[in-house]
Amino acid sequence: MQRKIVHILAALAAAVAAGMAGAQGALQKITMLHSQPVITATFAYSSSLPGYLGYFREEGLDVEVSAMAGASQAMQMVVGGRADFAVGNPSGAMIAIQKGADVRFYYTSIRGDIFGLGLPADSGLKALADLKGKTIGVSSFASGGTNYARGLMKTLGLESGKDYDLVEIGVRARALGAYRSRQVQAFSLWDEEYASMAQNGVPMTGIIKDPRANTHIAGSIVAKNEDYTKRRPVLIGVARAMAKAQVFQDANPEAAVRIHWKVYPNTAPKDGITDAAVKRETEILAVRKAITVRNSMGTNRWGDVPKELMETFQAYLVQTEVVPQAIDVNRYYTNDLIAEINKFDEAAIIRQAREYKLP
């Protein structure tokens, strides 16, 4: 009975939201780019969930989400006016800003280091120095993992193309195939990819982290500076919908996975969606839990980055020559919208998630 009541209330809320949007006019169409070639269920909160659960609609938005090869390409599409928003590693935007791009990011969903150099258990590799003369696979040259590998290898004085090689191998099955066919001996990918590889018979002996990257951030929403005044409600609405979806995904990861595979069937297991497959995927989602929750930076708010941590992140990017110099970090981002973004009933979203069942 309680579940029926919850679903009735959810339906009524959606109907009210739709009615409000209709009263205000047609939903505003928005384009948002993701900075990875395949939008996996780990990113359900910023792709499938806000649309499927009606969170974008509640904000008067109709958001089209598309995948890109990497953060740099996604950011350039925003800079060039061919997309409204990009979501990904903000370093691409920071590079563009230092070159004069008029953009900033304002909401960050992943507040912690997801990257690292993965050494497969059967590769015989034990330490960073063992990668000299080897080939390291990255999802794409536009990905954050590429710069991460270059910066970490440079601490040993090793240069890409001279002392080791980087090659593009994509993600998931394609990346596994590259290792099994001996095209690569190691990886510079991210946490969910390593968890997936372990499930598919290629566990890592170790994942080498760069200690300078302990305040790394990713999953940042980038928009043009003019939109912070011209379209402020839209910026808030996009991020608030994502924050709600983060709450839902954290409270019911199984439902998040099933919804994502329903919206993006090309990302679902080819041999069918089973309880076992969903369980495996939720185990992958769990590896990132600590850095995608509300208090992951100690502020008890969704999406913000304290200025001192942003300065530490910039210092790391300068050290690794990703960005040429240190500038005022306020040119990169703002926390000015965070208070408005966080104005929603989190307890209601948690209740919705815990009672939710797919039709």
Coordinates of C-alpha atoms in Angstrom, one line a residue:
M1 CA 0.0 0.0 0.0
Q2 CA 2.8 2.4 0.9
R3 CA 4.5 1.8 -2.5
K4 CA 1.2 2.5 -4.3
I5 CA 0.9 5.7 -2.4
V6 CA 4.5 6.7 -3.2
H7 CA 3.9 6.0 -6.9
I8 CA 0.6 7.9 -7.0
L9 CA 2.3 10.9 -5.3
A10 CA 5.2 10.7 -7.7
A11 CA 2.8 10.6 -10.7
L12 CA 0.9 13.6 -9.3
A13 CA 4.2 15.5 -8.8
A14 CA 5.2 14.8 -12.3
A15 CA 1.8 15.9 -13.6
V16 CA 2.0 19.1 -11.6
A17 CA 5.5 19.8 -12.9
A18 CA 4.4 19.1 -16.5
G19 CA 1.4 21.4 -16.0
M20 CA 3.6 24.1 -14.6
A21 CA 6.0 23.7 -17.5
G22 CA 3.0 23.8 -19.9
A23 CA 1.7 27.0 -18.3
Q24 CA 5.0 28.6 -18.6
G25 CA 5.4 27.6 -22.3
A26 CA 7.2 24.8 -24.0
L27 CA 10.2 23.1 -22.3
Q28 CA 13.4 24.8 -23.1
K29 CA 15.6 22.6 -25.2
I30 CA 19.2 22.2 -23.9
T31 CA 22.2 20.3 -25.3
M32 CA 24.7 18.8 -22.9
L33 CA 27.8 16.8 -23.8
H34 CA 29.5 14.1 -21.8
S35 CA 33.2 13.8 -22.0
Q36 CA 33.5 10.0 -22.4
P37 CA 32.8 7.9 -25.5
V38 CA 30.3 5.7 -23.7
I39 CA 27.9 7.0 -21.0
T40 CA 28.0 4.1 -18.5
A41 CA 25.6 3.6 -15.6
T42 CA 28.1 5.3 -13.3
F43 CA 27.0 8.5 -15.0
A44 CA 23.3 7.8 -14.8
Y45 CA 22.8 10.8 -12.5
S46 CA 24.0 13.2 -15.2
S47 CA 22.4 11.5 -18.2
S48 CA 19.5 9.1 -18.0
L49 CA 18.1 9.6 -14.5
P50 CA 17.2 13.4 -14.6
G51 CA 15.3 12.9 -17.8
Y52 CA 13.6 9.6 -17.0
L53 CA 12.6 10.6 -13.5
G54 CA 11.3 14.0 -14.6
Y55 CA 13.9 16.2 -12.8
F56 CA 14.8 18.1 -15.9
R57 CA 11.1 18.7 -16.7
E58 CA 10.5 20.0 -13.2
E59 CA 13.0 22.7 -14.1
G60 CA 11.2 23.5 -17.4
L61 CA 14.0 21.8 -19.4
D62 CA 14.2 19.3 -22.2
V63 CA 17.9 18.2 -22.2
E64 CA 19.5 16.2 -25.0
V65 CA 22.6 14.4 -23.7
S66 CA 25.3 13.2 -26.1
A67 CA 28.7 11.5 -25.7
M68 CA 32.1 12.8 -26.8
A69 CA 35.5 11.3 -27.0
G70 CA 37.0 13.4 -24.2
A71 CA 36.8 16.5 -22.0
S72 CA 38.7 18.7 -24.4
Q73 CA 36.3 18.1 -27.3
A74 CA 33.3 18.6 -25.2
M75 CA 34.6 21.9 -23.8
Q76 CA 35.4 23.2 -27.2
M77 CA 31.9 22.5 -28.4
V78 CA 30.6 24.8 -25.6
V79 CA 33.3 27.4 -26.3
G80 CA 32.3 27.3 -30.0
G81 CA 28.6 27.7 -29.2
R82 CA 27.6 24.3 -30.5
A83 CA 26.4 23.0 -27.2
D84 CA 25.0 24.6 -24.1
F85 CA 26.8 22.6 -21.4
A86 CA 29.6 20.1 -21.1
V87 CA 30.2 17.7 -18.2
G88 CA 33.6 16.2 -17.5
N89 CA 37.1 16.8 -16.2
P90 CA 37.4 20.6 -16.0
S91 CA 41.0 20.7 -17.0
G92 CA 40.0 21.1 -20.6
A93 CA 38.0 24.2 -19.7
M94 CA 40.9 25.5 -17.6
I95 CA 43.3 25.2 -20.5
A96 CA 40.8 27.0 -22.8
I97 CA 40.2 29.7 -20.2
Q98 CA 43.9 30.5 -20.1
K99 CA 43.8 30.8 -23.9
G100 CA 40.9 33.3 -23.6
A101 CA 37.8 31.2 -23.7
D102 CA 34.9 32.9 -21.9
V103 CA 33.5 29.9 -19.9
R104 CA 33.5 28.7 -16.3
F105 CA 32.2 25.7 -14.4
Y106 CA 29.9 25.9 -11.5
Y107 CA 28.9 22.4 -10.3
T108 CA 31.1 19.4 -9.8
S109 CA 29.7 15.9 -9.2
I110 CA 32.9 14.0 -8.7
R111 CA 35.1 15.5 -6.0
G112 CA 38.1 13.2 -5.7
D113 CA 40.7 11.5 -7.8
I114 CA 39.2 8.8 -10.1
F115 CA 42.3 8.3 -12.2
G116 CA 45.4 6.2 -11.8
L117 CA 47.8 4.0 -13.8
G118 CA 46.6 0.4 -13.7
L119 CA 49.1 -2.5 -13.7
P120 CA 47.3 -5.8 -14.6
A121 CA 48.0 -8.6 -12.2
D122 CA 49.4 -10.9 -14.9
S123 CA 51.6 -8.2 -16.6
G124 CA 54.6 -8.6 -14.3
L125 CA 54.6 -4.9 -13.7
K126 CA 55.0 -3.8 -10.1
A127 CA 56.0 -0.1 -10.1
L128 CA 55.9 3.1 -12.1
A129 CA 59.5 2.6 -13.3
D130 CA 58.5 -0.8 -14.9
L131 CA 56.4 1.2 -17.5
K132 CA 59.6 2.4 -19.2
G133 CA 59.5 1.0 -22.7
K134 CA 55.9 -0.1 -22.4
T135 CA 52.6 1.0 -24.1
I136 CA 49.9 2.5 -21.9
G137 CA 46.3 2.4 -23.0
V138 CA 44.1 5.5 -22.6
S139 CA 40.4 5.9 -23.5
S140 CA 41.3 8.7 -25.9
F141 CA 44.0 11.3 -26.2
A142 CA 41.3 13.9 -25.2
S143 CA 40.7 12.2 -21.9
G144 CA 41.9 13.3 -18.4
G145 CA 43.7 9.9 -18.1
T146 CA 46.1 11.0 -20.9
N147 CA 47.4 14.0 -19.0
Y148 CA 47.4 12.1 -15.8
A149 CA 49.7 9.5 -17.2
R150 CA 52.1 12.0 -18.7
G151 CA 52.3 14.0 -15.5
L152 CA 52.9 10.9 -13.4
M153 CA 55.5 9.4 -15.7
K154 CA 57.3 12.8 -15.9
T155 CA 58.1 12.5 -12.2
L156 CA 60.6 9.8 -13.2
G157 CA 61.9 11.9 -16.1
L158 CA 60.1 9.7 -18.7
E159 CA 58.6 11.3 -21.8
S160 CA 55.6 10.0 -23.9
G161 CA 56.7 8.9 -27.4
K162 CA 60.3 8.6 -26.3
D163 CA 60.5 6.4 -23.1
Y164 CA 57.0 4.9 -23.4
D165 CA 53.9 5.1 -25.6
L166 CA 50.3 6.1 -25.2
V167 CA 47.6 4.6 -27.5
E168 CA 43.9 5.1 -27.6
I169 CA 41.9 1.9 -26.7
G170 CA 38.5 3.1 -25.7
V171 CA 36.7 1.6 -22.7
R172 CA 35.2 -1.7 -21.5
A173 CA 35.3 -4.5 -24.0
R174 CA 37.5 -2.6 -26.5
A175 CA 40.0 -1.8 -23.7
L176 CA 40.1 -5.4 -22.5
G177 CA 40.6 -6.6 -26.1
A178 CA 43.6 -4.3 -26.5
Y179 CA 45.2 -5.8 -23.4
R180 CA 44.5 -9.4 -24.3
S181 CA 45.9 -8.9 -27.8
R182 CA 49.0 -7.4 -26.3
Q183 CA 48.6 -4.0 -27.8
V184 CA 49.1 -2.4 -24.4
Q185 CA 50.7 -3.6 -21.2
A186 CA 49.1 -1.1 -18.7
F187 CA 46.3 1.5 -18.5
S188 CA 45.6 5.0 -17.6
L189 CA 41.9 4.9 -17.2
W190 CA 39.6 5.5 -14.1
D191 CA 38.1 3.7 -11.2
E192 CA 34.9 2.3 -12.8
E193 CA 36.9 0.9 -15.7
Y194 CA 39.3 -0.9 -13.4
A195 CA 36.4 -2.4 -11.4
S196 CA 34.8 -3.6 -14.6
M197 CA 38.1 -5.1 -15.8
A198 CA 38.5 -7.0 -12.5
Q199 CA 35.0 -8.5 -13.0
N200 CA 36.0 -9.6 -16.5
G201 CA 39.2 -11.4 -15.5
V202 CA 41.8 -8.7 -15.7
P203 CA 42.3 -7.4 -12.1
M204 CA 45.0 -4.9 -11.3
T205 CA 48.0 -5.7 -9.1
G206 CA 48.0 -2.0 -8.3
I207 CA 46.7 1.3 -9.3
I208 CA 49.3 4.0 -9.1
K209 CA 48.0 7.3 -7.9
D210 CA 49.7 10.7 -8.2
P211 CA 49.8 12.1 -4.6
R212 CA 49.7 15.6 -6.1
A213 CA 46.2 14.9 -7.5
N214 CA 44.5 14.2 -4.2
T215 CA 42.1 17.2 -4.8
H216 CA 41.4 16.1 -8.4
I217 CA 37.8 16.9 -9.6
A218 CA 35.7 15.7 -12.5
G219 CA 32.1 15.7 -13.6
S220 CA 32.1 19.5 -13.7
I221 CA 29.4 21.4 -15.6
V222 CA 30.8 24.1 -17.9
A223 CA 28.8 26.9 -19.4
K224 CA 29.5 30.3 -21.1
N225 CA 30.1 33.2 -18.8
E226 CA 27.3 35.2 -20.4
D227 CA 24.8 32.5 -19.4
Y228 CA 25.5 33.1 -15.7
T229 CA 23.4 36.3 -16.1
K230 CA 21.3 35.6 -19.2
R231 CA 20.2 32.1 -18.3
R232 CA 20.9 31.8 -14.6
P233 CA 17.7 29.8 -13.9
V234 CA 18.6 27.3 -16.6
L235 CA 22.1 26.7 -15.1
I236 CA 20.6 26.2 -11.7
G237 CA 17.9 23.9 -13.1
V238 CA 20.4 21.7 -14.9
A239 CA 22.6 21.2 -11.8
R240 CA 19.7 20.8 -9.4
A241 CA 18.2 18.0 -11.5
M242 CA 21.6 16.3 -11.5
A243 CA 21.9 16.8 -7.7
K244 CA 18.5 15.1 -7.2
A245 CA 19.6 12.3 -9.5
Q246 CA 22.8 11.9 -7.4
V247 CA 20.7 11.5 -4.4
F248 CA 18.5 8.9 -6.1
Q249 CA 21.4 7.0 -7.5
D250 CA 23.1 6.8 -4.1
A251 CA 19.9 5.7 -2.4
N252 CA 18.9 3.0 -5.0
P253 CA 21.8 2.1 -7.3
E254 CA 20.0 -1.0 -8.6
A255 CA 17.1 1.2 -9.9
A256 CA 19.6 3.7 -11.4
V257 CA 21.3 0.9 -13.3
R258 CA 18.1 -0.5 -14.7
I259 CA 16.8 2.9 -15.7
H260 CA 20.1 3.7 -17.4
W261 CA 20.0 0.5 -19.4
K262 CA 16.4 1.2 -20.4
V263 CA 17.3 4.7 -21.6
Y264 CA 20.7 3.7 -23.1
P265 CA 20.1 0.0 -24.2
N266 CA 23.4 0.1 -26.1
T267 CA 25.2 0.2 -22.7
A268 CA 23.3 -2.8 -21.3
P269 CA 24.8 -6.3 -21.3
K270 CA 24.5 -8.0 -24.7
D271 CA 23.4 -11.2 -23.1
G272 CA 20.5 -9.6 -21.3
I273 CA 19.6 -7.6 -18.2
T274 CA 19.6 -10.0 -15.3
D275 CA 19.7 -9.5 -11.5
A276 CA 23.3 -10.8 -11.6
A277 CA 24.2 -8.2 -14.2
V278 CA 22.6 -5.4 -12.3
K279 CA 24.5 -6.5 -9.1
R280 CA 27.8 -6.5 -11.0
E281 CA 27.1 -3.0 -12.2
T282 CA 26.1 -1.7 -8.8
E283 CA 29.5 -3.0 -7.5
I284 CA 31.2 -0.8 -10.1
L285 CA 29.1 2.2 -9.0
A286 CA 30.1 1.6 -5.4
V287 CA 33.8 2.2 -6.0
R288 CA 33.0 5.9 -6.5
K289 CA 30.5 6.4 -3.7
A290 CA 32.8 8.3 -1.3
I291 CA 33.6 11.0 -3.8
T292 CA 30.1 11.5 -5.3
V293 CA 28.1 12.1 -2.1
R294 CA 27.0 15.5 -0.6
N295 CA 29.8 15.8 1.9
S296 CA 32.7 14.5 -0.2
M297 CA 34.6 17.8 0.3
G298 CA 33.4 18.4 3.9
T299 CA 31.0 21.2 3.0
N300 CA 27.8 19.2 3.3
R301 CA 26.6 20.6 0.0
W302 CA 26.2 19.1 -3.4
G303 CA 28.5 20.3 -6.2
D304 CA 30.8 22.9 -4.6
V305 CA 34.6 23.1 -4.5
P306 CA 36.3 25.1 -1.7
K307 CA 38.6 27.7 -3.1
E308 CA 41.7 26.4 -1.3
L309 CA 41.1 22.9 -2.7
M310 CA 40.7 24.4 -6.2
E311 CA 44.0 26.2 -5.8
T312 CA 45.7 22.9 -4.9
F313 CA 44.1 21.3 -7.9
Q314 CA 45.4 24.1 -10.1
A315 CA 48.9 23.8 -8.6
Y316 CA 48.9 20.1 -9.6
L317 CA 47.9 20.9 -13.2
V318 CA 50.7 23.5 -13.3
Q319 CA 53.2 21.0 -12.0
T320 CA 52.2 18.5 -14.6
E321 CA 52.2 21.1 -17.4
V322 CA 48.5 20.6 -18.2
V323 CA 48.0 24.4 -17.7
P324 CA 50.8 26.8 -18.3
Q325 CA 50.5 29.0 -15.2
A326 CA 48.6 29.7 -12.0
I327 CA 45.9 32.3 -12.3
D328 CA 43.0 33.5 -10.0
V329 CA 40.9 30.3 -9.7
N330 CA 37.8 32.4 -9.7
R331 CA 38.3 32.7 -13.5
Y332 CA 37.7 29.0 -13.8
Y333 CA 34.7 28.4 -11.7
T334 CA 32.1 29.8 -9.2
N335 CA 30.2 28.5 -6.2
D336 CA 27.7 31.4 -6.5
L337 CA 24.8 29.1 -7.7
I338 CA 25.4 26.3 -5.2
A339 CA 23.0 27.5 -2.5
E340 CA 20.1 27.7 -5.1
I341 CA 21.1 24.3 -6.6
N342 CA 20.9 22.7 -3.1
K343 CA 17.3 23.9 -2.5
F344 CA 15.3 20.7 -2.9
D345 CA 13.8 18.1 -0.6
E346 CA 16.5 15.5 -0.4
A347 CA 14.5 13.3 2.0
A348 CA 11.7 13.1 -0.5
I349 CA 14.1 12.0 -3.2
I350 CA 15.5 9.3 -0.9
R351 CA 12.0 8.1 -0.2
Q352 CA 11.2 8.0 -3.9
A353 CA 14.4 6.1 -4.6
R354 CA 13.9 3.5 -1.9
E355 CA 10.3 2.8 -2.9
Y356 CA 11.0 2.9 -6.6
K357 CA 10.3 0.0 -8.9
L358 CA 10.5 0.0 -12.7
P359 CA 7.1 -0.4 -14.4

